[in-house]
Coordinates of C-alpha atoms and ligand atoms in Angstrom, one line a residue:
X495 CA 0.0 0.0 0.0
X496 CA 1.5 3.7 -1.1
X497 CA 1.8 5.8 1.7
X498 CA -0.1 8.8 1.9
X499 CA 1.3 11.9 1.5
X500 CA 1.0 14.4 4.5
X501 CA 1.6 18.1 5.1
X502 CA 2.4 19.7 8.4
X503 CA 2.0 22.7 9.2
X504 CA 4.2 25.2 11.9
X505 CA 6.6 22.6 10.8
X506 CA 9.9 24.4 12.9
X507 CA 7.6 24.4 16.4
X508 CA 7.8 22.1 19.0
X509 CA 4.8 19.9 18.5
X510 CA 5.9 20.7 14.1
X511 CA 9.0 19.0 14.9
X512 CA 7.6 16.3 16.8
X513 CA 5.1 15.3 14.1
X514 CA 8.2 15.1 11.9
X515 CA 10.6 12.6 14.3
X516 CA 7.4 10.4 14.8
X517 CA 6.3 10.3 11.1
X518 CA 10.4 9.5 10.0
X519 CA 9.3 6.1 9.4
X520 CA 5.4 5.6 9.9
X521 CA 3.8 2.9 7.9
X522 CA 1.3 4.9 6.4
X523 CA 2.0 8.8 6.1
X524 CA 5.0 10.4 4.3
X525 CA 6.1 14.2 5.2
X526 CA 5.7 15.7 1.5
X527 CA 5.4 19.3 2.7
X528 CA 6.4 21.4 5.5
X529 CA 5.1 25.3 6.5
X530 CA 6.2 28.0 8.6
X531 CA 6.2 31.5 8.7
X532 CA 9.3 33.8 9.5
X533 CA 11.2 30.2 8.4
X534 CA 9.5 30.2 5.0
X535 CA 12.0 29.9 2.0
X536 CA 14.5 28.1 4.1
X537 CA 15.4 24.4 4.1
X538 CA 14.2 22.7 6.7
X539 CA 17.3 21.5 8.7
X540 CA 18.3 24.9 8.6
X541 CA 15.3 26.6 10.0
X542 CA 15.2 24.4 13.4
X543 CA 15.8 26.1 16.3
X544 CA 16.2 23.7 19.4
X545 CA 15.8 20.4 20.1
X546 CA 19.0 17.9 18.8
X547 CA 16.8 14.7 20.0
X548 CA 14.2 14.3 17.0
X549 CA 14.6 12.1 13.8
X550 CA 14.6 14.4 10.9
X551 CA 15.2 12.2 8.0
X552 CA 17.5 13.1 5.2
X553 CA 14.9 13.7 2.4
X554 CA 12.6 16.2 5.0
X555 CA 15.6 17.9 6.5
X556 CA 15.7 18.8 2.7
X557 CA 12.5 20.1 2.1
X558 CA 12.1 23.9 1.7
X559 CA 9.7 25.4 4.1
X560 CA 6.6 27.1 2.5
X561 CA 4.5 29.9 3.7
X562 CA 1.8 28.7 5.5
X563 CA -1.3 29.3 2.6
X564 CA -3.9 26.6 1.2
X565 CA -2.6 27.0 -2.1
X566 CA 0.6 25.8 -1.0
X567 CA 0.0 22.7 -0.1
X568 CA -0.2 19.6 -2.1
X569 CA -1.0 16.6 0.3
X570 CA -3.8 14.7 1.1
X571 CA -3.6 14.7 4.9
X572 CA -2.5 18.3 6.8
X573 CA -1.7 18.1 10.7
X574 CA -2.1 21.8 11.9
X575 CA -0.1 22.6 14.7
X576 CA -0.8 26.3 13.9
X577 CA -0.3 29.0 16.7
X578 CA -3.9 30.0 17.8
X579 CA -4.6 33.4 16.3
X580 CA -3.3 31.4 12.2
X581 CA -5.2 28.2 13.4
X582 CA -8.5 30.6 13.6
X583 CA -8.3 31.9 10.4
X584 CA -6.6 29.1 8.1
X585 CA -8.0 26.0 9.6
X586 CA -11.7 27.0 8.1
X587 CA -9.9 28.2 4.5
X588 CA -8.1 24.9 4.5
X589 CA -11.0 22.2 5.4
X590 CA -13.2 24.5 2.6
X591 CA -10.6 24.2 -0.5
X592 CA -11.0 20.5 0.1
X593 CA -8.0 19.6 2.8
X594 CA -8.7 17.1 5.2
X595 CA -7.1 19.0 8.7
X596 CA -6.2 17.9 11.9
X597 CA -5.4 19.9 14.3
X598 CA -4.0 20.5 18.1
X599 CA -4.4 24.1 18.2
X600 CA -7.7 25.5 20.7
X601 CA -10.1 27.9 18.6
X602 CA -11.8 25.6 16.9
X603 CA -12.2 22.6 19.5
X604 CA -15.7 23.7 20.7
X605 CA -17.3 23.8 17.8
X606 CA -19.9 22.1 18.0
X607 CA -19.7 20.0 14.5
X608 CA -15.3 19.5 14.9
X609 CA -15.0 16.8 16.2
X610 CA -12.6 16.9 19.4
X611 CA -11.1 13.2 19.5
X612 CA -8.8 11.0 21.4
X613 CA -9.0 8.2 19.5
X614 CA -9.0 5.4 22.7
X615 CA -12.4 7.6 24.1
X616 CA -14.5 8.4 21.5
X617 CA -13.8 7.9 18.2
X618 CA -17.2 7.6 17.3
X619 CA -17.5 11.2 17.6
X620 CA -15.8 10.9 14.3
X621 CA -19.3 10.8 12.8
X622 CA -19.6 14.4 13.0
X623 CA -17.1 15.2 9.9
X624 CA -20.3 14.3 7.6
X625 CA -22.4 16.6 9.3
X626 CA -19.9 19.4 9.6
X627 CA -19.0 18.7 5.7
X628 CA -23.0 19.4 4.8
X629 CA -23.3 22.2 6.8
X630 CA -20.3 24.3 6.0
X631 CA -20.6 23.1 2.3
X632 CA -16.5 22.4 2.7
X633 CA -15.1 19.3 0.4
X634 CA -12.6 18.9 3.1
X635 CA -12.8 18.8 6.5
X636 CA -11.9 19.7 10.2
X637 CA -10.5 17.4 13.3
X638 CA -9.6 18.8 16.3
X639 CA -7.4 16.9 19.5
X640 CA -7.5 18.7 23.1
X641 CA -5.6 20.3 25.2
X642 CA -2.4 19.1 26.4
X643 CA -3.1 18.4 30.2
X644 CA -7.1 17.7 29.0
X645 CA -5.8 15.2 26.9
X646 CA -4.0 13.0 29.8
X647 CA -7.2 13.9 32.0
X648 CA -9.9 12.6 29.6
X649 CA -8.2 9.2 28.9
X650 CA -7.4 9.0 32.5
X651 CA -11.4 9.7 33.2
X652 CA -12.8 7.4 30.5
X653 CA -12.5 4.3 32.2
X654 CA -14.0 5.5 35.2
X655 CA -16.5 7.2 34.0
X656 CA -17.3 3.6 31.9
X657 CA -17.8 1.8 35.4
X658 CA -18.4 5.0 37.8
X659 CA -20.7 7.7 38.0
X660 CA -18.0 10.5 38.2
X661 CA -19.4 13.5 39.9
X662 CA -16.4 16.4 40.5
X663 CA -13.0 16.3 39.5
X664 CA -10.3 18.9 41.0
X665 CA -7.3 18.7 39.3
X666 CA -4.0 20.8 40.0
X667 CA -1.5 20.7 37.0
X668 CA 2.9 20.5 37.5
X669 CA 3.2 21.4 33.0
X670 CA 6.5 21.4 31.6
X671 CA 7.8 24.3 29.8
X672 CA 7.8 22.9 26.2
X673 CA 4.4 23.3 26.6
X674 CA 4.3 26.7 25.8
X675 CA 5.8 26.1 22.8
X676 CA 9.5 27.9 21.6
X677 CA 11.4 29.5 23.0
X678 CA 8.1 29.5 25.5
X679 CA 8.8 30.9 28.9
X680 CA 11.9 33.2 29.7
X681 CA 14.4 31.7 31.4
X682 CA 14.7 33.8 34.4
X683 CA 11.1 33.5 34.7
X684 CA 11.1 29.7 35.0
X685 CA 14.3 28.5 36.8
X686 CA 13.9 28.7 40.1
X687 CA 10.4 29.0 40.2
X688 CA 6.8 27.7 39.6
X689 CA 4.6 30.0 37.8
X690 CA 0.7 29.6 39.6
X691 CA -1.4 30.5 35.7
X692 CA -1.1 29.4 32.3
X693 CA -3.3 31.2 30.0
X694 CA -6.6 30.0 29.3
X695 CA -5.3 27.0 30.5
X696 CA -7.9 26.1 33.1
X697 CA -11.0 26.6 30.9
X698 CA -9.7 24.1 27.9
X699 CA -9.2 21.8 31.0
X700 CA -12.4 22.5 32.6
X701 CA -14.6 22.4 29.4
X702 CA -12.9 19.6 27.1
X703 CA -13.0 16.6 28.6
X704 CA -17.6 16.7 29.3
X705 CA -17.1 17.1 25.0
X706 CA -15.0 14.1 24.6
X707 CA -17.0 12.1 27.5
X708 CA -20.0 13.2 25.7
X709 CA -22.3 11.0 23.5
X710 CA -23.0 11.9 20.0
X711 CA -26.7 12.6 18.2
X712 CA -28.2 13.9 15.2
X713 CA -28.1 17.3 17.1
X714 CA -24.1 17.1 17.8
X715 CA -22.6 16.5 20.8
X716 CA -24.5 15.9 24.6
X717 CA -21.9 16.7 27.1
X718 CA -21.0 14.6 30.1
X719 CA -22.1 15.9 33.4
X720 CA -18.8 16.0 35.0
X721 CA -17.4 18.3 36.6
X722 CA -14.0 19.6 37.0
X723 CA -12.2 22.3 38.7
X724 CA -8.6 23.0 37.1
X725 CA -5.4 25.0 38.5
X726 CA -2.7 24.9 36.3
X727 CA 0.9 25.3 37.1
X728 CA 3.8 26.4 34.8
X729 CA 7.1 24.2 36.3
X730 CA 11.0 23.9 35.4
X731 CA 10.6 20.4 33.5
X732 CA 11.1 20.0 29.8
X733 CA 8.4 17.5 28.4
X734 CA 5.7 16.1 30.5
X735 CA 2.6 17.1 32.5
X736 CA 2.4 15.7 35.8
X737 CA -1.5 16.1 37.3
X738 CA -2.6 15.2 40.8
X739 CA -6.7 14.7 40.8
X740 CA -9.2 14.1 43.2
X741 CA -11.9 12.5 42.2
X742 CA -15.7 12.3 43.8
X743 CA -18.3 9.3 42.7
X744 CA -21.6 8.2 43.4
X745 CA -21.0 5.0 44.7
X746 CA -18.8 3.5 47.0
X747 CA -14.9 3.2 45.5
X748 CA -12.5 0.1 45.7
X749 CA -9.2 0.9 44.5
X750 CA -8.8 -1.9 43.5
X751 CA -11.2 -1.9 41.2
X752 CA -10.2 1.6 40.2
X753 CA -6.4 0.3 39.1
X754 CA -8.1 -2.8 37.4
X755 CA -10.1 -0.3 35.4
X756 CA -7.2 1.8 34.6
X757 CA -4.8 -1.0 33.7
X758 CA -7.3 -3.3 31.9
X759 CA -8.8 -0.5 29.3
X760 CA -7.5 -0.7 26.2
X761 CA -9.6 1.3 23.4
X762 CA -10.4 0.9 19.3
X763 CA -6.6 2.1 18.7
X764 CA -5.7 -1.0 20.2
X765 CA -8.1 -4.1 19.1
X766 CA -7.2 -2.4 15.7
X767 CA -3.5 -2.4 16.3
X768 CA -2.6 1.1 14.9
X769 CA 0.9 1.7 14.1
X770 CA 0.8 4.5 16.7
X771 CA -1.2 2.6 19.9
X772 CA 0.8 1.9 22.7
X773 CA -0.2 -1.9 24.0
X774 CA -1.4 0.1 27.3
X775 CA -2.8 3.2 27.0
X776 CA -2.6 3.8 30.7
X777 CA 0.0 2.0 32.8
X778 CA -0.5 1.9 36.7
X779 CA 2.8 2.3 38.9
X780 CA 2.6 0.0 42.3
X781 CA 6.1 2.6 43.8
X782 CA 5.1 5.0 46.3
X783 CA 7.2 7.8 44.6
X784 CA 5.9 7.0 41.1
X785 CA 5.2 8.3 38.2
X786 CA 8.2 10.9 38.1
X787 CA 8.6 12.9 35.0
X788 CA 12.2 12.6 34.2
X789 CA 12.1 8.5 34.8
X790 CA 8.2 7.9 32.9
X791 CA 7.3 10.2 30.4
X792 CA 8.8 7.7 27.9
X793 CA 7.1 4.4 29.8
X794 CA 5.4 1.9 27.4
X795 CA 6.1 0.4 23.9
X796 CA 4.8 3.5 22.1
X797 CA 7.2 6.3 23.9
X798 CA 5.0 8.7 25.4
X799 CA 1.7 7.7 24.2
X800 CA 1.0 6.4 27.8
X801 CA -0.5 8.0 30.5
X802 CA 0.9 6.8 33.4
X803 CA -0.8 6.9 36.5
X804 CA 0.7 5.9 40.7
X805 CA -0.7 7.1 44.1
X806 CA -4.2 5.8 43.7
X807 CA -5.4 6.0 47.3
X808 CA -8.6 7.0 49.6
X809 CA -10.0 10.2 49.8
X810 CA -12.3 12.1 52.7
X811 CA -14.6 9.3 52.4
X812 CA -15.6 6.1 51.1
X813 CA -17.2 8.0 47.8
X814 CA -14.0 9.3 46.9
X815 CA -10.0 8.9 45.7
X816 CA -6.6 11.1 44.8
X817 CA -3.9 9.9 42.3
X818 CA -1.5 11.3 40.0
X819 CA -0.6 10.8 36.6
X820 CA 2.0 12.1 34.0
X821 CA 1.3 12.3 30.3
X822 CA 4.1 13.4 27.3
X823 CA 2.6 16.6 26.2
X824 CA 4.1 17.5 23.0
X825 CA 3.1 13.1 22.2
X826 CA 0.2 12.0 23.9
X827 CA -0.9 15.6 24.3
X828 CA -0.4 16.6 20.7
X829 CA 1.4 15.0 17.8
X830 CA 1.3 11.7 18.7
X831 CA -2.7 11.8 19.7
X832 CA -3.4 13.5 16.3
X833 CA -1.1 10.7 14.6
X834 CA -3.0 8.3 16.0
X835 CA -6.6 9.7 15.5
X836 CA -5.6 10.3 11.5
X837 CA -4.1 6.3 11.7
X838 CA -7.8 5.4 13.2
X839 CA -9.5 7.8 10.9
X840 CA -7.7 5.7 7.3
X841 CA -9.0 2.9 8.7
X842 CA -12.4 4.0 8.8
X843 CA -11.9 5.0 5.3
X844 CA -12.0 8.9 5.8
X845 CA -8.8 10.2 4.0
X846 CA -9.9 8.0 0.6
Ligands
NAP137 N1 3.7 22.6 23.0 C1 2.7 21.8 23.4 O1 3.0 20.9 24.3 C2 1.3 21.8 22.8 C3 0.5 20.7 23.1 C4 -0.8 20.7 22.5 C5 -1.2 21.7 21.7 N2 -0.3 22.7 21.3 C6 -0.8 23.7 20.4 O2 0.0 23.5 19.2 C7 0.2 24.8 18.5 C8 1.8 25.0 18.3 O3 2.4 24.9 19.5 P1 4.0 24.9 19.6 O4 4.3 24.6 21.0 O5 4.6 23.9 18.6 O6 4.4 26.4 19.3 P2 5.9 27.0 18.8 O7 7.0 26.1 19.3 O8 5.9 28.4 19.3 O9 5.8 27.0 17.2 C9 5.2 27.9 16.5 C10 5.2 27.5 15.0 O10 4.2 28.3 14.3 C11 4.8 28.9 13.2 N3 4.1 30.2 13.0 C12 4.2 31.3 13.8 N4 3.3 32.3 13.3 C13 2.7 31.7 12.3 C14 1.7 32.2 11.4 N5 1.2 33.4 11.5 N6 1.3 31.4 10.4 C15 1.8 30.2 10.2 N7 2.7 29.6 11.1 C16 3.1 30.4 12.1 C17 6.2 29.0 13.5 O11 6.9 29.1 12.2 P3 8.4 29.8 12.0 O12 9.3 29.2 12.9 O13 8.7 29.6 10.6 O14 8.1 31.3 12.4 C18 6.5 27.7 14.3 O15 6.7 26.7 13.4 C19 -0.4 25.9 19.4 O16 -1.7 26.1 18.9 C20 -0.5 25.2 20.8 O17 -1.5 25.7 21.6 C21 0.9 22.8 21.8

């Protein structure tokens, strides 16, 4: 089977870049075009800023960087990485001259025809594109993925939420500063230091996950009931957000019914073995000082496409439980998620 070729977009970012090391060899997608903006014109190896640890292979190192404009691109798949002011006006431009787009960045994700997928919770929500596609009148279409920290949240939740009746979630955030993006955070603002807002942050957090926990109709998406109280915290680690949660059911918890849950749930990613779904999608660590961001971000057969989740233990009462999880969030978070939803998304036959 040909591969199929595959644009990305905001090509020299950090998520850009990791698209690019984790499509080097992928089974089904070949890099054919890369965009920028200030990098535009330039070859591709030369426009990179940072990061020495990423596969660039020889034959994308060499592409030249194109302006970021419909016109431009010649692929039939385009992962949008796009800062959020570009993602708001291109994104619609793209999906209407017949692209089919996914993307990681925010304006778009509540919406109430995009789609907003993790593949492992609700890829039947992929139902939506034929809807949006008939009401926007657009040849192409538009796939969003969440938030970084909603992303490790949701797929956390989704197993719960398949066995419990989930009532409030409060959730305080430890993010890593490649989260916001190159060259991100000023030094001197970050060593040394923890930075109590990220923003925006706490809404995406606070509102994504009851969309992707949601059930889809005719009418779009019903949202879950859940819900969830965020504070997000900017920290001095590179990749990976670490998330402590407390979490409040109707019924009565056993934990260990709650780390069965959590280790036992695989989703469609895996009964279909996509190239890009880890065997576990969550992976439950027994050690007391576990997970730990510079020792798990990587844990699992798919590197960083786990959530990885230790502390589970009581709460106040008997109808409640704290743990804490770390997810990879320039993988599992964005590239690697959006990989994964487009490998779920040829197998349904949408990209034909
Ligand atoms: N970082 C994360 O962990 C993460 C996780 C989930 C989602 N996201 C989302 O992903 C998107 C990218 O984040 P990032 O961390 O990769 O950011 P970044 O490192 O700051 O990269 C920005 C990229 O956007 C390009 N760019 C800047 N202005 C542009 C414009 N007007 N039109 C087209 N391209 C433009 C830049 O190209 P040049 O270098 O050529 O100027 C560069 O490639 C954002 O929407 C972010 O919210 C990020």
């Amino acid at each position: 089977m040909s591969k199929k070729s595959v644009a990305v977009l905001a090509a020299t970012g950090m998520v850009g870049q990791r698209y690019v090391s984790m499509l080097s060899d992928h089974p089904l997608f070949e890099v054919t075009t890369v965009t920028g903006h200030e990098s535009a014109g330039k070859k591709y190896r030369e426009a990179l800023k940072s990061r020495g640890d990423l596969r660039i292979s020889e034959e994308v190192g060499n592409l030249v960087v194109k302006a970021t404009k419909p016109e431009a691109i010649d692929a039939e798949l385009v992962f949008s990485p796009l800062p959020t002011e570009a993602a708001s006006a291109l994104e619609p431009r793209f999906a209407k001259r017949g692209l089919r787009v996914v993307t990681d960045a925010s304006p778009h994700r509540m919406e109430e025809d995009v789609p907003l997928i993790i593949p492992e919770v609700n890829p039947e929500h992929l139902d939506l594109i034929e809807w949006q596609r008939r009401r926007r009148r657009w040849s192409g279409f538009l796939v969003a993925t969440p938030n970084c920290t909603a992303a490790g949240l949701t797929l956390l939740l989704k197993p719960l939420a398949d066995t419990l009746t989930l009532r409030r979630v409060i959730v305080s955030t430890m993010q890593a500063v490649s989260g916001a993006g190159y060259p991100g955070v000023p030094s001197l603002d970050i060593i040394d230091n923890v930075v109590p807002y990220i923003k925006d942050e706490e809404e995406k957090m606070e509102k994504e996950p009851a969309k992707m926990l949601g059930s889809v109709g005719k009418g779009g998406i019903r949202p879950s009931k859940i819900q969830i109280s965020a504070m997000c915290h900017r920290v001095a680690t590179t990749d990976g957000h670490l998330e402590s949660a407390y979490i409040e059911t109707e019924e009565r918890v056993d934990l260990d019914e709650i780390r069965a849950a959590l280790s036992g749930f695989r989703g469609l990613p895996q009964e279909l073995r996509l190239p890009t779904a880890p065997s576990n999608p969550i992976i439950v660590m027994e050690q007391e000082d576990r997970p730990q961001v510079k020792l798990d971000r990587y844990a699992g057969d798919v590197q960083g496409m786990s959530v990885v989740a230790g502390r589970i233990r009581r709460g106040l009462d008997n109808r409640s439980f704290r743990l804490t999880f770390l997810s990879h969030n320039t993988i599992r978070g964005a590239a690697g998620s959006t990989i994964l939803a487009a490998e779920l998304m040829q197998s349904k036959g949408l990209l034909d």
